[in-house]
Coordinates of C-alpha atoms and ligand atoms in Angstrom, one line a residue:
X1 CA -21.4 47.9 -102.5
X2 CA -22.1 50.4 -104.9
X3 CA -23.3 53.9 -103.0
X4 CA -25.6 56.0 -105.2
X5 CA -25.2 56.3 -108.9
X6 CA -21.2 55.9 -107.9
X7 CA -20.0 52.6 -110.1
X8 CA -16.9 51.3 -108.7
X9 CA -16.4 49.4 -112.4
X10 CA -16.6 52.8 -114.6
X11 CA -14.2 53.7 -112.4
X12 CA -11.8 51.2 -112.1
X13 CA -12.1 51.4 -116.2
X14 CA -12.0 54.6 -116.7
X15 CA -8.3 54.8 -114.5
X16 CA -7.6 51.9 -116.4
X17 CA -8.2 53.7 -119.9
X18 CA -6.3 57.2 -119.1
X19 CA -3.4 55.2 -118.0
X20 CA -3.5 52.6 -121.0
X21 CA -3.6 56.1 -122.7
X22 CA -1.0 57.7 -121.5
X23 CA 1.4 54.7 -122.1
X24 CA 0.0 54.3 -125.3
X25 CA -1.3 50.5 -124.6
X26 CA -1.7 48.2 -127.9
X27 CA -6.0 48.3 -128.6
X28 CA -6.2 44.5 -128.1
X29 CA -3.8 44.2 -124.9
X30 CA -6.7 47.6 -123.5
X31 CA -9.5 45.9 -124.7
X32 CA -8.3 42.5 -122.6
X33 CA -7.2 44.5 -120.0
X34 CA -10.0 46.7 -119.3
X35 CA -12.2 44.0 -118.4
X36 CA -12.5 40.6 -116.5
X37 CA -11.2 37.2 -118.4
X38 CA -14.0 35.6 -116.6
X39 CA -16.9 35.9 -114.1
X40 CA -19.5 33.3 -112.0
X41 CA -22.4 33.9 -111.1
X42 CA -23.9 31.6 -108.8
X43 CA -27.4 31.3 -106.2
X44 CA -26.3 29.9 -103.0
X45 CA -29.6 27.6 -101.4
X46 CA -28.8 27.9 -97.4
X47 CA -30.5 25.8 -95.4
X48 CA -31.7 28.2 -92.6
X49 CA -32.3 27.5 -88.5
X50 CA -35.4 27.8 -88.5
X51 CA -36.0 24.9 -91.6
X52 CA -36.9 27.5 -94.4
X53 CA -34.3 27.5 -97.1
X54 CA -32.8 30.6 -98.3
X55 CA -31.3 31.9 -101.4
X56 CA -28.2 34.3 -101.9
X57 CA -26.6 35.3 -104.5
X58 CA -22.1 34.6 -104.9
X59 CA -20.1 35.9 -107.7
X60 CA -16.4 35.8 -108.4
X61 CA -14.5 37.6 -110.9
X62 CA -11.2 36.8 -112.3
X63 CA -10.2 39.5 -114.1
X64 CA -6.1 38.3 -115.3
X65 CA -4.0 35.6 -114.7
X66 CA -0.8 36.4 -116.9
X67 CA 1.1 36.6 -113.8
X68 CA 0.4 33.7 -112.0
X69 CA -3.1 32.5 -109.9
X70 CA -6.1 34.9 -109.5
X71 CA -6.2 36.3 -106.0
X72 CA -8.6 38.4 -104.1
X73 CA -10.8 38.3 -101.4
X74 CA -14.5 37.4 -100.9
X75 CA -16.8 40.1 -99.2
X76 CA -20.3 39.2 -97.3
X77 CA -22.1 42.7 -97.8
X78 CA -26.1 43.1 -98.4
X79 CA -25.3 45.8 -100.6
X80 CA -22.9 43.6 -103.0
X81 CA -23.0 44.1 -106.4
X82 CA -21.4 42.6 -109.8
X83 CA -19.6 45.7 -110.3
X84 CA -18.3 46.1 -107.3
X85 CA -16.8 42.5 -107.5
X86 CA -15.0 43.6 -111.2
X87 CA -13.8 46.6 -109.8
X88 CA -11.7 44.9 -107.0
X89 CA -11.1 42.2 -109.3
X90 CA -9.3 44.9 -111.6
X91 CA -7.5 46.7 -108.8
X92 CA -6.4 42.9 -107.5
X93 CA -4.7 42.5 -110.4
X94 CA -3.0 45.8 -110.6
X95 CA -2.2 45.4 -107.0
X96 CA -0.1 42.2 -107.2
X97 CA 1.7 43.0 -110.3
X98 CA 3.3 46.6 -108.4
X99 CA 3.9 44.5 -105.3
X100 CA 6.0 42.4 -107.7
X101 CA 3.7 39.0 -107.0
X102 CA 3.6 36.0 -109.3
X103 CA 0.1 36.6 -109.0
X104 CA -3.3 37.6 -110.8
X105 CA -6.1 39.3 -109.7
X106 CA -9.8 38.1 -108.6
X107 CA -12.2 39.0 -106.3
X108 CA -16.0 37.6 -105.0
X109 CA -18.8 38.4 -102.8
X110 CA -21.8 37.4 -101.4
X111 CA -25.2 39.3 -101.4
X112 CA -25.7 38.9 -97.6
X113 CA -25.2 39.6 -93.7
X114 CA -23.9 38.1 -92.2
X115 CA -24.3 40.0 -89.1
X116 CA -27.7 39.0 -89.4
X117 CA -26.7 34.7 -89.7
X118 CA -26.3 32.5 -87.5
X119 CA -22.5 30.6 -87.1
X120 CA -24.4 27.4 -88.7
X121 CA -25.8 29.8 -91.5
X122 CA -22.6 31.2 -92.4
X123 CA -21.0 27.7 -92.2
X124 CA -23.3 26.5 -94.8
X125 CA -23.2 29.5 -96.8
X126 CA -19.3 29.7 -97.0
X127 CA -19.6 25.6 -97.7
X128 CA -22.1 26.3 -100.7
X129 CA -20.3 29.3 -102.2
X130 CA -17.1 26.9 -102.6
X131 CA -19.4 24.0 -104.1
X132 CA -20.3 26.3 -106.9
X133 CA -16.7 27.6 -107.5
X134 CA -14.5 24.5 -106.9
X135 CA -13.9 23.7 -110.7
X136 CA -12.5 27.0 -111.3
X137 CA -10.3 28.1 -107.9
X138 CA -7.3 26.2 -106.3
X139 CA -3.7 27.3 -105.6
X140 CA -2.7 27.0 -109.7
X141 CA -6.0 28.5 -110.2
X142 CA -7.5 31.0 -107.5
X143 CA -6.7 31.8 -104.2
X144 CA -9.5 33.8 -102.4
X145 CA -9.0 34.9 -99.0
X146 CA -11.0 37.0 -96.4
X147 CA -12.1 40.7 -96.9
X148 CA -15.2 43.0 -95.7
X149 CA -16.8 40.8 -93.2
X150 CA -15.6 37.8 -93.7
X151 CA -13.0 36.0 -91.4
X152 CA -10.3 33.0 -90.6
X153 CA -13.5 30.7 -89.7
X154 CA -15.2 31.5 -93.0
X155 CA -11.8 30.5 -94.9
X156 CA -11.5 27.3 -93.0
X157 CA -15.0 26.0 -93.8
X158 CA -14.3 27.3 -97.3
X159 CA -11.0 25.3 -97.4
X160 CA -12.6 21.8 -95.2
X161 CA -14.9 21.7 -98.3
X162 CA -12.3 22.4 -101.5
X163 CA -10.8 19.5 -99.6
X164 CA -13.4 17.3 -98.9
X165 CA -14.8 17.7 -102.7
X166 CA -11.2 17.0 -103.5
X167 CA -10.0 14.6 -101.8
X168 CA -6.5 15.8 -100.4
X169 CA -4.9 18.3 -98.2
X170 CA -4.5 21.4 -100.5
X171 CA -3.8 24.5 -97.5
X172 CA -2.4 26.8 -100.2
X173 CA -6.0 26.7 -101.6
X174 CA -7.4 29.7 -99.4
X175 CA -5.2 32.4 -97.6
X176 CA -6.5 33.8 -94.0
X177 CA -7.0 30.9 -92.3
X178 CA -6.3 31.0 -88.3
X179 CA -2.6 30.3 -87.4
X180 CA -3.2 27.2 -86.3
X181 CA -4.6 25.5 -89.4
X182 CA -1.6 27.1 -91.6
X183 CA -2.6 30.7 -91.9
X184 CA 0.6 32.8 -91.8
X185 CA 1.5 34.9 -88.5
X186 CA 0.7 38.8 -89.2
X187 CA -2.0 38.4 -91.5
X188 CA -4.2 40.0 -89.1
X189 CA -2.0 43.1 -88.8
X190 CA -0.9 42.8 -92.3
X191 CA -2.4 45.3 -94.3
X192 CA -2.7 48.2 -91.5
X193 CA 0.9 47.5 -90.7
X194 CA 1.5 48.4 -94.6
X195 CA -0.3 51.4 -94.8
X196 CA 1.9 52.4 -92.3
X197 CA 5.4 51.1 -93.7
X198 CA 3.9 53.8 -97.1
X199 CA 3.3 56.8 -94.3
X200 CA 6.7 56.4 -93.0
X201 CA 8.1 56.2 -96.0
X202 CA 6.7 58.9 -97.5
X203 CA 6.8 61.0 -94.3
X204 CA 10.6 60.2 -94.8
X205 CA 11.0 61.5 -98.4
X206 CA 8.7 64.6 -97.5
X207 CA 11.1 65.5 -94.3
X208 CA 8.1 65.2 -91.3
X209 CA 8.9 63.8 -88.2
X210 CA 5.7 61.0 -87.4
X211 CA 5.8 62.2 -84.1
X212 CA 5.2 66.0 -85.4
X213 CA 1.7 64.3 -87.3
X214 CA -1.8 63.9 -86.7
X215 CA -4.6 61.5 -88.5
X216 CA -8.4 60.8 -88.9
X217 CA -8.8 57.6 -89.9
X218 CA -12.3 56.4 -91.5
X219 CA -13.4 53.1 -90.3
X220 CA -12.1 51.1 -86.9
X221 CA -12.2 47.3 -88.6
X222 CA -9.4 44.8 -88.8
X223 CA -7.5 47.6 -91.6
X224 CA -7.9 50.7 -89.4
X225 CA -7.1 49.9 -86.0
X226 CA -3.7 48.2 -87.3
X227 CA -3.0 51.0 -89.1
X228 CA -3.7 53.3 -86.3
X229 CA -1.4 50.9 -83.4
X230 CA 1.4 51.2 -85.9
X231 CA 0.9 54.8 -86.1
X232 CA 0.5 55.7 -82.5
X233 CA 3.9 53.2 -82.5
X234 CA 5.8 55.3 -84.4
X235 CA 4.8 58.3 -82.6
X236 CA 1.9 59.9 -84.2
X237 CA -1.5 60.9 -83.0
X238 CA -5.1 59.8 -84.2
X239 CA -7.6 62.4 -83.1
X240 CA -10.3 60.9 -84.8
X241 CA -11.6 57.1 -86.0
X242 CA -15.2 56.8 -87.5
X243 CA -17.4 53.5 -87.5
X244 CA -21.1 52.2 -89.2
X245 CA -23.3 51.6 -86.1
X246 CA -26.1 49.3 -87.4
X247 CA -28.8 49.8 -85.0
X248 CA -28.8 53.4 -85.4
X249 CA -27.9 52.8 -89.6
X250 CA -25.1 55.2 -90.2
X251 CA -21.6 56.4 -88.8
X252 CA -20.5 57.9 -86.2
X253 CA -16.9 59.9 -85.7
X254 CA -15.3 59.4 -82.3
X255 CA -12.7 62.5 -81.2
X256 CA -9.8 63.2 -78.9
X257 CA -8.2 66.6 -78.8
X258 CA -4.7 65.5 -77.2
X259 CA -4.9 61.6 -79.3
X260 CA -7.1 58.4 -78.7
X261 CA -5.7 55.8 -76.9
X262 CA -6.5 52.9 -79.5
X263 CA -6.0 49.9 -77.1
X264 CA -8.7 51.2 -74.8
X265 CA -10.6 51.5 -77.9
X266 CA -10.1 48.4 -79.5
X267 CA -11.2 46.9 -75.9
X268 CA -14.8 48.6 -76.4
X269 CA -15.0 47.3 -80.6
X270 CA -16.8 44.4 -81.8
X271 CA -15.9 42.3 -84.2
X272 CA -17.3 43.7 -87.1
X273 CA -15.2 47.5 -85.9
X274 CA -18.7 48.9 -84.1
X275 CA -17.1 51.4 -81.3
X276 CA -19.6 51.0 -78.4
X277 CA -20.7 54.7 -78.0
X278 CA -21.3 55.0 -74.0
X279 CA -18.2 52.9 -73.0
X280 CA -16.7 55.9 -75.7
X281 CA -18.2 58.9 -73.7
X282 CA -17.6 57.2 -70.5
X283 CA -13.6 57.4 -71.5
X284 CA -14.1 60.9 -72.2
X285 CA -14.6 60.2 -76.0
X286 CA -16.5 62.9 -77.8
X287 CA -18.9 61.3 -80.5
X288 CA -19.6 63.6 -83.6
X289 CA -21.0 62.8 -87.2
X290 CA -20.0 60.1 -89.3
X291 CA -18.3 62.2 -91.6
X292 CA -16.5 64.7 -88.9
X293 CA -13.4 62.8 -90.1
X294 CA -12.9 64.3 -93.2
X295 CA -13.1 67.8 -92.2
X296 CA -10.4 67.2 -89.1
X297 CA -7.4 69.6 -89.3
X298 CA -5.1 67.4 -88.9
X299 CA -1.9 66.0 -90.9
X300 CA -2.9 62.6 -92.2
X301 CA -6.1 61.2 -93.8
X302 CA -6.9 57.5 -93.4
X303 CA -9.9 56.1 -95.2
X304 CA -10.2 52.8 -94.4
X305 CA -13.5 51.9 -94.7
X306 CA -15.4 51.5 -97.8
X307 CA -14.9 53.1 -101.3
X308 CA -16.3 56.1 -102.9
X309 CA -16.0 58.2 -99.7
X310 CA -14.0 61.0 -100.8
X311 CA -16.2 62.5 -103.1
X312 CA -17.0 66.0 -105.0
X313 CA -19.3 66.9 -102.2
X314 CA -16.5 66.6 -99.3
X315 CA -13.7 66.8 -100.8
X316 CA -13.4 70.7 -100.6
X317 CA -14.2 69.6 -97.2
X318 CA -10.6 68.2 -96.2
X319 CA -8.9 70.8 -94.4
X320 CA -5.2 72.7 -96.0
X321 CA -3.6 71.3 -93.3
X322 CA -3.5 67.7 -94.4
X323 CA -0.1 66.6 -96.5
X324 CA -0.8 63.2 -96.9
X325 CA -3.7 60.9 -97.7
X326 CA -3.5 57.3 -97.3
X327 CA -5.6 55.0 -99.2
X328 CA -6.2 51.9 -96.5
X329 CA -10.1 50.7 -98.5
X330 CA -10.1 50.3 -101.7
X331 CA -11.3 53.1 -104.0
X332 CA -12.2 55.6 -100.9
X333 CA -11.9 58.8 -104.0
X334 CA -14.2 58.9 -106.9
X335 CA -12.5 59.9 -109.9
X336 CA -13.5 63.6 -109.7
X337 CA -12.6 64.1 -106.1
X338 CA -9.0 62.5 -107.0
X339 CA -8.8 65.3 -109.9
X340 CA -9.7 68.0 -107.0
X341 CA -7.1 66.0 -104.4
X342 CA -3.8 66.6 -107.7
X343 CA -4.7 70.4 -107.7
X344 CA -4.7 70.9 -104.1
X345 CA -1.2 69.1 -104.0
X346 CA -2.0 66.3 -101.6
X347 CA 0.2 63.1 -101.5
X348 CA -1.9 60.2 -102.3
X349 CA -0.4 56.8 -101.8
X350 CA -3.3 55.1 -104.0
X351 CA -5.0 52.2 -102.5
X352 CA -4.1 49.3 -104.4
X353 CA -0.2 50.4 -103.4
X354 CA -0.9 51.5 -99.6
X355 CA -3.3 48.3 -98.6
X356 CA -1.2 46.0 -100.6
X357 CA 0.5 44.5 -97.4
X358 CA -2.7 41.9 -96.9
X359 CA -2.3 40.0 -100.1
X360 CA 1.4 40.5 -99.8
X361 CA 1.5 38.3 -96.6
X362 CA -1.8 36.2 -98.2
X363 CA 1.2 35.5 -100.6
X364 CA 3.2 34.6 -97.8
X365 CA 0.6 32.4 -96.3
X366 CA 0.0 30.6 -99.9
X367 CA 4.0 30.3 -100.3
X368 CA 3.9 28.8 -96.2
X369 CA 1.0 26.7 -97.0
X370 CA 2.3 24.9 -100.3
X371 CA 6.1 24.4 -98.6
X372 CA 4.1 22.9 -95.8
X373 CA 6.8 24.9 -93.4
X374 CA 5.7 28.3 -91.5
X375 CA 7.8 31.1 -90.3
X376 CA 7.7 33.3 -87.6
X377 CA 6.1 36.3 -86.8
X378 CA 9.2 38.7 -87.1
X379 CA 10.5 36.7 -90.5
X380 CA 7.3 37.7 -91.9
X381 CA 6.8 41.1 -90.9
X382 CA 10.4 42.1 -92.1
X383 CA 9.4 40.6 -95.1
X384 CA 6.3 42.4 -95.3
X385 CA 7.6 45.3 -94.5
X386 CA 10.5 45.0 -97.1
X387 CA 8.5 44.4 -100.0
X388 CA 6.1 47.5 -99.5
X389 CA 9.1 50.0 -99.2
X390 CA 10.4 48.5 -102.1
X391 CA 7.2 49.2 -104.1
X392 CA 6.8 52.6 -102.2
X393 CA 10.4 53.5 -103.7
X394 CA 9.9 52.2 -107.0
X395 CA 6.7 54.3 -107.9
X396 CA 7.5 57.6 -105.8
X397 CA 10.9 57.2 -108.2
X398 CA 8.7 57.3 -111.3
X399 CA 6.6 60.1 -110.3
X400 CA 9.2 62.6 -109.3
X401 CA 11.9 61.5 -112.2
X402 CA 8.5 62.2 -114.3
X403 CA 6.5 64.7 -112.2
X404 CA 3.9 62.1 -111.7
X405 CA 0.8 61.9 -109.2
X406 CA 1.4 58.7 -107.4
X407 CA -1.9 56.8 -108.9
X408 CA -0.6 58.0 -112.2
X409 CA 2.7 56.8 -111.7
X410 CA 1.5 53.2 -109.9
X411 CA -0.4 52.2 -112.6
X412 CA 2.0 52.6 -114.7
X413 CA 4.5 50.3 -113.5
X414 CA 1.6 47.8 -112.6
X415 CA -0.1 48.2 -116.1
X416 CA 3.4 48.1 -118.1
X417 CA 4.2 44.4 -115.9
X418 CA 0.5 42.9 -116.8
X419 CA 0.3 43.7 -120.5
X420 CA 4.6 42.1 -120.9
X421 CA 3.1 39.1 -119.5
X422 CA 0.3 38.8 -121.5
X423 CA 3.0 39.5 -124.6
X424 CA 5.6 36.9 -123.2
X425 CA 2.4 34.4 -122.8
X426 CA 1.6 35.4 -126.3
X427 CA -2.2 36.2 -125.4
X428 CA -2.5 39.4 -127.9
Ligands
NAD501 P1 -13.9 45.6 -91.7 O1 -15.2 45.0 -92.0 O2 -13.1 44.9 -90.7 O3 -14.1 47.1 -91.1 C1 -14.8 48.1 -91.8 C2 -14.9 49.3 -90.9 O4 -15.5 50.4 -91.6 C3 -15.8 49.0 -89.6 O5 -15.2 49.7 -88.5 C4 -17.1 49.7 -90.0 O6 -17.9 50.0 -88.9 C5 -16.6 50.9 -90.8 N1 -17.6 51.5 -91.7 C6 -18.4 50.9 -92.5 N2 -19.2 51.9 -93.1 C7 -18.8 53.1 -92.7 C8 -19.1 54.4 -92.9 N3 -20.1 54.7 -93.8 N4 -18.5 55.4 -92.2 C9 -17.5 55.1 -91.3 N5 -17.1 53.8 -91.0 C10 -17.7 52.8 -91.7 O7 -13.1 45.8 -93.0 P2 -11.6 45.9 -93.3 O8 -11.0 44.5 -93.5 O9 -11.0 46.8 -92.2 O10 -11.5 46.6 -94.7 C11 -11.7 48.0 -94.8 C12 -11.4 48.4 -96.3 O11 -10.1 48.0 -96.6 C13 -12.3 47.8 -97.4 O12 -12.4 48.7 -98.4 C14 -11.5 46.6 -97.8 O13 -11.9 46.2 -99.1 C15 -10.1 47.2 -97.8 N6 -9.0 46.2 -97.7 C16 -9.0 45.3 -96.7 C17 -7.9 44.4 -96.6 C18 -7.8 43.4 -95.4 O14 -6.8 42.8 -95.3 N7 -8.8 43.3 -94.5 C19 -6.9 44.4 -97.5 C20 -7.0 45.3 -98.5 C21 -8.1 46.2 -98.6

C-alpha cells in the first residue's frame, strides 16, 4: 500500500544505494542488488457467490536467492501495489541474511479485501493465486507465508493446492499454517515476542529498567498485541495502542493514564486488530485520534502497523521523552523522518532487525515441516529468542565500535553477507 506520493521502492533503493555506498559495493553486485531478480504478475479470475466472476490482481517478487529459497509473505490489501511488493521483497532479503538464514527474500500481494469476501471467495482466491505461481515457488524455490490480512487458513488452501497440482505432500512449501497441519508452535506470537527480545536487549545495553518504561504502540493486529503481552510481561506499561476502524475509514488511538490492560483488550479486537470502541469506553478507555500515538510522552515508540507513518509532518511530533523506537511494520519512517529521528538521538532498532522473529520461526516451521518432526513450544521460543539477541548483539557491536546508527550499521552486515554469496555463487 503505497500512501500519497510516498514509494516504499525508492525507498527501499535509495537505503539500499547510501549503504552500497558507504561499503563501497562493486557497480554490478549494486546494480543486481538494488533491484528484484524476478517478478509475476498475474489476474486472479474468482468465481464470486453471487455467480459473477471477478478479477484481481497477484504479484510476487523475488528479489535474491544467493542465500538459499526466496521468502516472504503475501498481503491481501485493496490498496496493493507493485512497489510495495519490491520494497518488502528487498527488505526480505536483507532481513534473512542479518538473522543469519539460509534464506532469500520475496514477497506478494493481492489487490483485494478481503474483509469484504466471503470464506468461499478467499478460498478460491488463495487456490488461484497458487495456480499462477506454482512453477516458480516450493521449498527449494519460495516459501511464502502469511502477512497483512492474510492467515493460517489462507496458507493451508494455498498449500492443499501446491499439493494437489503436485502430486505429493510438500508441508515445507508454505510457512504459517495452523499447528495442526505442521505450522510451528509460536508463530503466532513470533514476531511481537521479537520486537520485544530487541527492547530488552537494548533497554539492557542503555541501563533502563522495563519496568521504569512506557510505550505507544501503532496498530493492535497479530504484531502489536504480542509485542505489547510481552512488554506488559516484562514489566512495562502501554498507555496507548491505535487501530484502522473501517466503518468510520480511519484510526483511532485508545489511552490509559496508569497502563491498558491488553488481555481485556485483546477480548474486545476482531480478527483483523479493530478495537470495538464502546466495549473500550465502557472499560474506562479514552478514545483519541488516530495519530495521538505518536505524540504520547512516553518512553517507547511501537509502530506496528503499516509503513510510511513516521513521516516529516509528525516526526517533530514525537515527544523528547522517548529513548527508543521500535520498528514492529515494516518501513513505519520515510527516509527524511529517519534523518530527523539520527539528530534527535533516538535508538532505532530498524524494522527488518526488530520484526525479524516471524520469518525466523517461518524458518523454523520450514525446517519442522521438511524433517517431518515438530518441537515444542518452549524449544522454539528459546530458539527464537536466541537468534534475535544474537543479531541484536552483532549489529549494536558494529555501530558503537563504529559510531553507527543502527539501520546504518544492519545493513551493513546484511548487505556485506548477500553480495559474498552472490561472489561465492559467482553471479557478478
Ligand atoms: P494485522 O493486519 O494483523 O494488523 C494491522 C493493525 O494495524 C490492525 O490493528 C489495524 O487496525 C492497524 N492499522 C491499520 N491501519 C492503521 C492506521 N492508519 N493507524 C493505526 N492503526 C492502523 O498486521 P500485522 O501482521 O500485525 O502486521 C503489522 C505490520 O507488521 C505490517 O507492516 C507487516 O508487514 C509487518 N510484519 C508482520 C509480520 C507478521 O508476522 N505478522 C512480520 C513482520 C512484519
Amino acid at each position: 500500500m503505497s500512501t500519497g506520493n510516498y514509494n516504499p521502492y525508492h525507498t527501499a533503493q535509495k537505503q539500499f544505494d547510501s549503504v552500497a555506498e558507504k561499503i563501497g559495493l562493486e557497480p554490478a553486485i549494486r546494480e543486481f542488488l538494488r533491484q528484484p531478480m524476478k517478478e509475476f504478475h498475474f489476474t486472479i479470475p474468482v468465481k464470486m457467490d453471487d455467480g459473477s466472476t471477478k478479477i484481481f490482481n497477484g504479484y510476487r517478487v523475488q528479489h535474491n536467492d544467493a542465500l538459499g529459497p526466496a521468502k516472504g509473505g503475501i498481503r491481501f490489501h485493496p490498496e496493493e501495489t507493485i512497489d510495495t511488493v519490491r520494497a518488502l521483497s528487498l527488505w526480505m532479503t536483507w532481513k534473512c541474511s542479518l538473522l543469519g538464514l539460509p534464506l532469500g527474500g520475496g514477497k506478494g500481494g493481492v489487490v483485494c479485501d478481503p474483509r469484504l469476501l466471503s470464506e468461499r471467495e478467499q478460498e478460491r482466491l488463495c487456490r488461484g493465486y497458487v495456480r499462477n505461481l506454482f512453477k516458480n515457488m516450493g521449498p527449494g524455490i519460495d516459501v511464502p507465508a502469511p502477512d497483512v490480512m492474510t492467515n493460517a487458513q489462507h496458507m493451508l488452501w494455498m498449500l492443499d493446492e501446491y499439493e494437489t497440482i503436485t502430486g505429493g505432500r510438500y508441508p515445507g512449501a508454505l510457512t504459517g499454517k495452523p499447528v495442526a497441519m505442521g505450522g510451528s508452535l509460536g508463530r503466532t506470537e513470533a514476531t511481537g515476542f521479537g520486537l520485544i527480545y530487541m527492547l530488552r536487549e537494548a533497554l539492557r545495553e542503555k541501563g533502563i529498567k522495563a519496568e521504569d518504561t512506557s510505550a505507544a504502540i501503532q496498530g493492535f493486529g497479530n504484531v502489536a498485541r504480542h509485542a505489547a503481552l510481552k512488554y506488559t510481561e516484562l514489566g512495562g506499561r502501554v498507555v496507548v495502542v491505535s487501530c484502522w476502524d473501517n466503518n468510520d475509514k480511519k484510526p483511532y488511538s485508545f489511552y490509559k493514564k496508569d497502563g491498558l490492560n491488553i488481555e481485556e483488550l485483546i477480548a474486545i479486537t476482531d480478527s483483523f486488530g479493530t478495537i470495538d470502541k464502546e466495549k473500550a469506553q465502557e472499560l474506562g478507555i479514552e478514545i483519541l485520534p488516530g495519530d495521538a500515538w505518536i505524540e504520547q510522552e512516553v518512553d517507547i515508540l511501537i509502530p506496528a502497523a503499516l509503513e510510511n507513518q513516521i513521516t516529516i509532518d509528525n516526526v517533530n511530533k514525537i515527544s523528547q521523552k522517548v529513548k527508543i523506537i521500535v520498528e514492529g511494520a515494516n518501513g513505519p519512517t520515510s527516509t527524511e523522518a529517519d534523518q530527523v529521528l539520527r539528530e534527535k538521538d533516538i535508538f532505532v532498532i530498524p524494522d527488518f532487525l526488530a520484526n525479524a522473529g516471524g520469518v525466523t520461526c517461518s524458518y523454523f516451521e520450514q525446517v519442522q515441516s521438511d524433517s517431518n518432526y515438530y518441537w515444542e513450544k518452549d524449544e522454539v521460543m528459546e530458539k527464537l529468542d536466541k537468534k534475535m539477541t544474537a543479531a541484536f548483539k552483532d549489529v549494536y557491536a558494529l555501530a558503537e565500535k563504529d559510531s553507527l546508527y543502527m539501520r546504518d550499521a544492519a545493513y551493513i552486515i546484511a548487505i556485506n553477507r548477500v553480495a559474498q554469496a552472490v561472489k561465492f555463487r559467482g553471479w557478478v
